[in-house]
PDB file of C-alpha atoms in Angstrom:
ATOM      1  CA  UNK A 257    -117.361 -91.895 -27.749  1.00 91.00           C
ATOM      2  CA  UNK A 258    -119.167 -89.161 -29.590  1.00 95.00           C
ATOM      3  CA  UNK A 259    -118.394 -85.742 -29.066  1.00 96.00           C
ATOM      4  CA  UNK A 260    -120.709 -82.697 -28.889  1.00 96.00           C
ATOM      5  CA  UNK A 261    -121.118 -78.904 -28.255  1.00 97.00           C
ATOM      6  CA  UNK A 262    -124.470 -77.772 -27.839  1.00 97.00           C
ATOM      7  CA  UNK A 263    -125.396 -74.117 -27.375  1.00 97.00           C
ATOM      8  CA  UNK A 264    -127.831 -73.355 -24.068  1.00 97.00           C
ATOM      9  CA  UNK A 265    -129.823 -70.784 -22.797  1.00 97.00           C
ATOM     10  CA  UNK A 266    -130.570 -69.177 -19.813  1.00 95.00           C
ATOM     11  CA  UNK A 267    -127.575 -71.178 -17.577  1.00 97.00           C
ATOM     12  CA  UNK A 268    -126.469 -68.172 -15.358  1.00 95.00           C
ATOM     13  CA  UNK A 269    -124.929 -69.962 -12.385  1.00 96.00           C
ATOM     14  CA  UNK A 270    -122.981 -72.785 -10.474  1.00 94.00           C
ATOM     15  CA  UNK A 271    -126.365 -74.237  -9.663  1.00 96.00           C
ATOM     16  CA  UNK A 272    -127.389 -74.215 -13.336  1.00 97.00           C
ATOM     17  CA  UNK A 273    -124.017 -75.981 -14.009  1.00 97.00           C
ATOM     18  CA  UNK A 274    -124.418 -78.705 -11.437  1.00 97.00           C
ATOM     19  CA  UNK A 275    -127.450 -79.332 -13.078  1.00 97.00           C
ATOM     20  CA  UNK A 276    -127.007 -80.210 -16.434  1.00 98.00           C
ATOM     21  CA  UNK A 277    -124.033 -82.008 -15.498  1.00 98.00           C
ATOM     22  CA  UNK A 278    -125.677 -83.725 -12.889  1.00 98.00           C
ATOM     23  CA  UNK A 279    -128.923 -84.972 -14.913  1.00 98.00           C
ATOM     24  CA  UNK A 280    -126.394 -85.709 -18.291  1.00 98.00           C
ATOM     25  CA  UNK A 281    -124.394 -88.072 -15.742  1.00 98.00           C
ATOM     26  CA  UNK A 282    -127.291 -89.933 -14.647  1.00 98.00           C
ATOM     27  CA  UNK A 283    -128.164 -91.174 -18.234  1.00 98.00           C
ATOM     28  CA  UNK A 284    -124.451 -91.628 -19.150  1.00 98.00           C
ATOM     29  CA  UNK A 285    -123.214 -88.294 -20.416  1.00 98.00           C
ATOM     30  CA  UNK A 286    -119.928 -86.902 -19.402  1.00 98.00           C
ATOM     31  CA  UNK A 287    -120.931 -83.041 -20.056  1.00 98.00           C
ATOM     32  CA  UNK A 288    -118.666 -79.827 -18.889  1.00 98.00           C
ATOM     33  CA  UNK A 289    -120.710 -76.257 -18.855  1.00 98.00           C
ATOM     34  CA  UNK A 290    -119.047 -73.391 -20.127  1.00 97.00           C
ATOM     35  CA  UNK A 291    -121.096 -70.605 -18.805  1.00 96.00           C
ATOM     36  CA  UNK A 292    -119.544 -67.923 -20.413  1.00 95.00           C
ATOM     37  CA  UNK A 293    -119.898 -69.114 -24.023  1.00 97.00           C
ATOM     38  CA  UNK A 294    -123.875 -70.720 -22.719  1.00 97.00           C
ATOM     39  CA  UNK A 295    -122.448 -73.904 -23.978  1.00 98.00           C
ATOM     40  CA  UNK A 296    -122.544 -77.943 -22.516  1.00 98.00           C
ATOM     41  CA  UNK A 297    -119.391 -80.291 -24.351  1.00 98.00           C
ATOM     42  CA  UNK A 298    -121.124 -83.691 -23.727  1.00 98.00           C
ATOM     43  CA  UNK A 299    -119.236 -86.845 -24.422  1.00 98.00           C
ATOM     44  CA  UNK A 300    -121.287 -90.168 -25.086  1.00 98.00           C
ATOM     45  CA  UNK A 301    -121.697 -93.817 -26.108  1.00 97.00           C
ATOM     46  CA  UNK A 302    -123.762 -93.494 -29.542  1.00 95.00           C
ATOM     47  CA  UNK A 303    -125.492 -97.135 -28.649  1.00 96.00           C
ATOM     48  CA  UNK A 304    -126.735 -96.064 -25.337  1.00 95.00           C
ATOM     49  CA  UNK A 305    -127.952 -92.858 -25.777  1.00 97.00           C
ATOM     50  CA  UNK A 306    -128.290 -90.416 -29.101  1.00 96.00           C
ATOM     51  CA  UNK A 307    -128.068 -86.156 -29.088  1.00 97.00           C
ATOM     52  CA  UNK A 308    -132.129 -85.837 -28.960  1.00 97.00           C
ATOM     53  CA  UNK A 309    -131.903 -87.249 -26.145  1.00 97.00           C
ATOM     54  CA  UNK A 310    -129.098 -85.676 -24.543  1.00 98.00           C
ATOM     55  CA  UNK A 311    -130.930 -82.119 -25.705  1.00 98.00           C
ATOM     56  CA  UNK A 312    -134.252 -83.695 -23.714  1.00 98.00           C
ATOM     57  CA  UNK A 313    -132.309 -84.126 -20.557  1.00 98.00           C
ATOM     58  CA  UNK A 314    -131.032 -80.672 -20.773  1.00 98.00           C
ATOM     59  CA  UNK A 315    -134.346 -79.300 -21.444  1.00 97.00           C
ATOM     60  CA  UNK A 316    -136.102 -81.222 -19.064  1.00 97.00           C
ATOM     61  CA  UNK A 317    -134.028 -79.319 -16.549  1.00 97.00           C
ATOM     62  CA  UNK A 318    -135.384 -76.125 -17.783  1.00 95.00           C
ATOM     63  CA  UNK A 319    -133.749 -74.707 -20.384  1.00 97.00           C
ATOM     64  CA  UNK A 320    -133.334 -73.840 -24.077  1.00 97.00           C
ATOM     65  CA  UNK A 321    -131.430 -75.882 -26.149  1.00 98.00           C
ATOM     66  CA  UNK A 322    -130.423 -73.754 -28.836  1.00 96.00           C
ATOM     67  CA  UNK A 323    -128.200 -75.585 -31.550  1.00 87.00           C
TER      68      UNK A 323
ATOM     69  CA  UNK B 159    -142.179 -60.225  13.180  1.00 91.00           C
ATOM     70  CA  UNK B 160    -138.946 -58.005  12.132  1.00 95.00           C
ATOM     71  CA  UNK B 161    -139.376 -56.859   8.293  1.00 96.00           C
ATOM     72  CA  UNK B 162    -136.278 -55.907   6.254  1.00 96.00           C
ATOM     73  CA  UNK B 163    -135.352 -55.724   2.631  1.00 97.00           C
ATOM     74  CA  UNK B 164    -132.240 -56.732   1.459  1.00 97.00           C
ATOM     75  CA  UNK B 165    -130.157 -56.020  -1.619  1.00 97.00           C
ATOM     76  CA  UNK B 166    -127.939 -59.329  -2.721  1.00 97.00           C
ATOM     77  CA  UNK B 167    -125.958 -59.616  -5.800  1.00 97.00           C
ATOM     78  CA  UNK B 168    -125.268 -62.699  -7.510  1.00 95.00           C
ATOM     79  CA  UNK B 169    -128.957 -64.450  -7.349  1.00 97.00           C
ATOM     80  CA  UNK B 170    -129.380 -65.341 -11.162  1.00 95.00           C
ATOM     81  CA  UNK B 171    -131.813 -68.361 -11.472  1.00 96.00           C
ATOM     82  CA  UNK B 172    -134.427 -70.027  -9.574  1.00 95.00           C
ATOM     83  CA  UNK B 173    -131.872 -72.578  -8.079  1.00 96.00           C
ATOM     84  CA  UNK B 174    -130.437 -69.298  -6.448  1.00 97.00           C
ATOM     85  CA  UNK B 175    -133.863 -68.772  -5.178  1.00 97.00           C
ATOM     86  CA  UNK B 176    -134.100 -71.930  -3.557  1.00 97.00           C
ATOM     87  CA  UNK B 177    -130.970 -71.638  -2.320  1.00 97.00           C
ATOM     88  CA  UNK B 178    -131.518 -68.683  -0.189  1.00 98.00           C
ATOM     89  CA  UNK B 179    -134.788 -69.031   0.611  1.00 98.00           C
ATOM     90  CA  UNK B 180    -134.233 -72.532   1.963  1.00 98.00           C
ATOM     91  CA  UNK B 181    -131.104 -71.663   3.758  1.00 98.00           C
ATOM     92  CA  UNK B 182    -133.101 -69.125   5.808  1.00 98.00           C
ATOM     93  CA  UNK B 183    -136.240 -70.996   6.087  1.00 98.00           C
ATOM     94  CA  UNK B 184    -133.594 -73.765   8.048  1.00 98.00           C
ATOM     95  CA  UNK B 185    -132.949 -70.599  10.538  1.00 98.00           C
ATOM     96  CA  UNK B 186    -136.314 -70.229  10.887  1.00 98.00           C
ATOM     97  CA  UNK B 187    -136.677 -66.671   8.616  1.00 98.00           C
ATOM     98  CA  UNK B 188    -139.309 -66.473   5.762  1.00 98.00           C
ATOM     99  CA  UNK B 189    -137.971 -65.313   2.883  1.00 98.00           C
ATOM    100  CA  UNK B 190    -138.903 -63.683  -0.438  1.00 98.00           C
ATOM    101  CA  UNK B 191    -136.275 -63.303  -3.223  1.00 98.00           C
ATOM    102  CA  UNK B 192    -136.672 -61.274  -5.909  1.00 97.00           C
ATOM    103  CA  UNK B 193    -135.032 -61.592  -9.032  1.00 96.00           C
ATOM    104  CA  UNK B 194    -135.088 -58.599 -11.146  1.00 95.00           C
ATOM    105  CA  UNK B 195    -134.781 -55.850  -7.909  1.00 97.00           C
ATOM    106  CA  UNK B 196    -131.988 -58.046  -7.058  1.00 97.00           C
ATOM    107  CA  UNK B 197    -133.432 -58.505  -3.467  1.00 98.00           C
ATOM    108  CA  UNK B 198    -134.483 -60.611  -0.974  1.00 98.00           C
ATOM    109  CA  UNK B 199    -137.840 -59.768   1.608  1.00 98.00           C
ATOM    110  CA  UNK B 200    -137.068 -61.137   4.940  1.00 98.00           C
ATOM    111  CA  UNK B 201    -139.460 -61.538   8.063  1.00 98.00           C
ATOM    112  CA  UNK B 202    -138.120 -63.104  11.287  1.00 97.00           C
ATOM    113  CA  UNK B 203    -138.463 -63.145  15.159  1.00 97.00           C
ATOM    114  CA  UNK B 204    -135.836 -60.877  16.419  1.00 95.00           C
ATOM    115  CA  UNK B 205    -135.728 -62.999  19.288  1.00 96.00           C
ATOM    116  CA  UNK B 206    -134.247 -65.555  17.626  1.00 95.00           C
ATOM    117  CA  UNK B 207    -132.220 -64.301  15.114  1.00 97.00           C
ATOM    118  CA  UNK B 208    -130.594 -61.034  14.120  1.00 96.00           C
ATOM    119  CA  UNK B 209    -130.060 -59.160  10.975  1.00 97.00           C
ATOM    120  CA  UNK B 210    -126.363 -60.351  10.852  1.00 97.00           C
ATOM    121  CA  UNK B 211    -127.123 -63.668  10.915  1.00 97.00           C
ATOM    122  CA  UNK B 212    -129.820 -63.116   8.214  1.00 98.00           C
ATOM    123  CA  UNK B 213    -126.846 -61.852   6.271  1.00 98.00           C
ATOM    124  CA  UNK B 214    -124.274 -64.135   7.096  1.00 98.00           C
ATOM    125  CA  UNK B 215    -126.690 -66.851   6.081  1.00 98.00           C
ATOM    126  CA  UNK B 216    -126.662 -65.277   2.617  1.00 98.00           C
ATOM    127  CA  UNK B 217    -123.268 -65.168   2.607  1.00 97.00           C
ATOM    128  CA  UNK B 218    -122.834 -68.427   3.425  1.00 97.00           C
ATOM    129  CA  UNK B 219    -124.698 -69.415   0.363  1.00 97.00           C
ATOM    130  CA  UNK B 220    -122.059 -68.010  -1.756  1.00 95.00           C
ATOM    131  CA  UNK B 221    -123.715 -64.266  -2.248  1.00 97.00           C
ATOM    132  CA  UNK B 222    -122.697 -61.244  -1.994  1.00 97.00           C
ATOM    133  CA  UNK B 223    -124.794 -58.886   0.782  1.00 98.00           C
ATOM    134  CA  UNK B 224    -124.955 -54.816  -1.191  1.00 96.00           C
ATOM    135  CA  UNK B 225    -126.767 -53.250   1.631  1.00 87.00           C
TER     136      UNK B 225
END
């Protein structure tokens, strides 16, 4: 499993944080929000699913993937 | 129609806006939130719900009712 922090803008709530988690599960992703640092730790299977495309899924749900 | 503006704290993204403004419209109140005043516009038939409900229903959606 690869690991992952990626910095996030503009998650400001519970809702936000259901969110991303909930659209990173769907496509594999085991993801935990940290609101206060604005930051998703995503854990993954490199030959089902790469980082552009867990920072599209992210994005998707409306917001800025920083780094 | 009963008008009232009410100040919530809490409401941070448009999730939080959907979840208050569907919560009410399921009570039968059309509802307004706005972001940046920190506020949500309320009309409703006073015969069929009250101001305290209107709150409560707020509440309810994990927000905090200012005034």
């Amino acid at each position: 499993m690869k690991k992952e922090t990626i910095r996030v803008e503009g998650m400001s709530c519970n809702h936000c944080v259901k969110a991303i988690e909930g659209a990173l599960k769907r496509i594999g992703v085991e993801a935990k929000v940290d609101l206060g640092s604005g930051t998703v730790k995503v854990s993954y299977d490199e030959q089902s699913v790469d980082l552009s495309k867990v920072k599209e899924t992210i994005e998707d749900q409306g917001y800025d993937v920083v780094a």
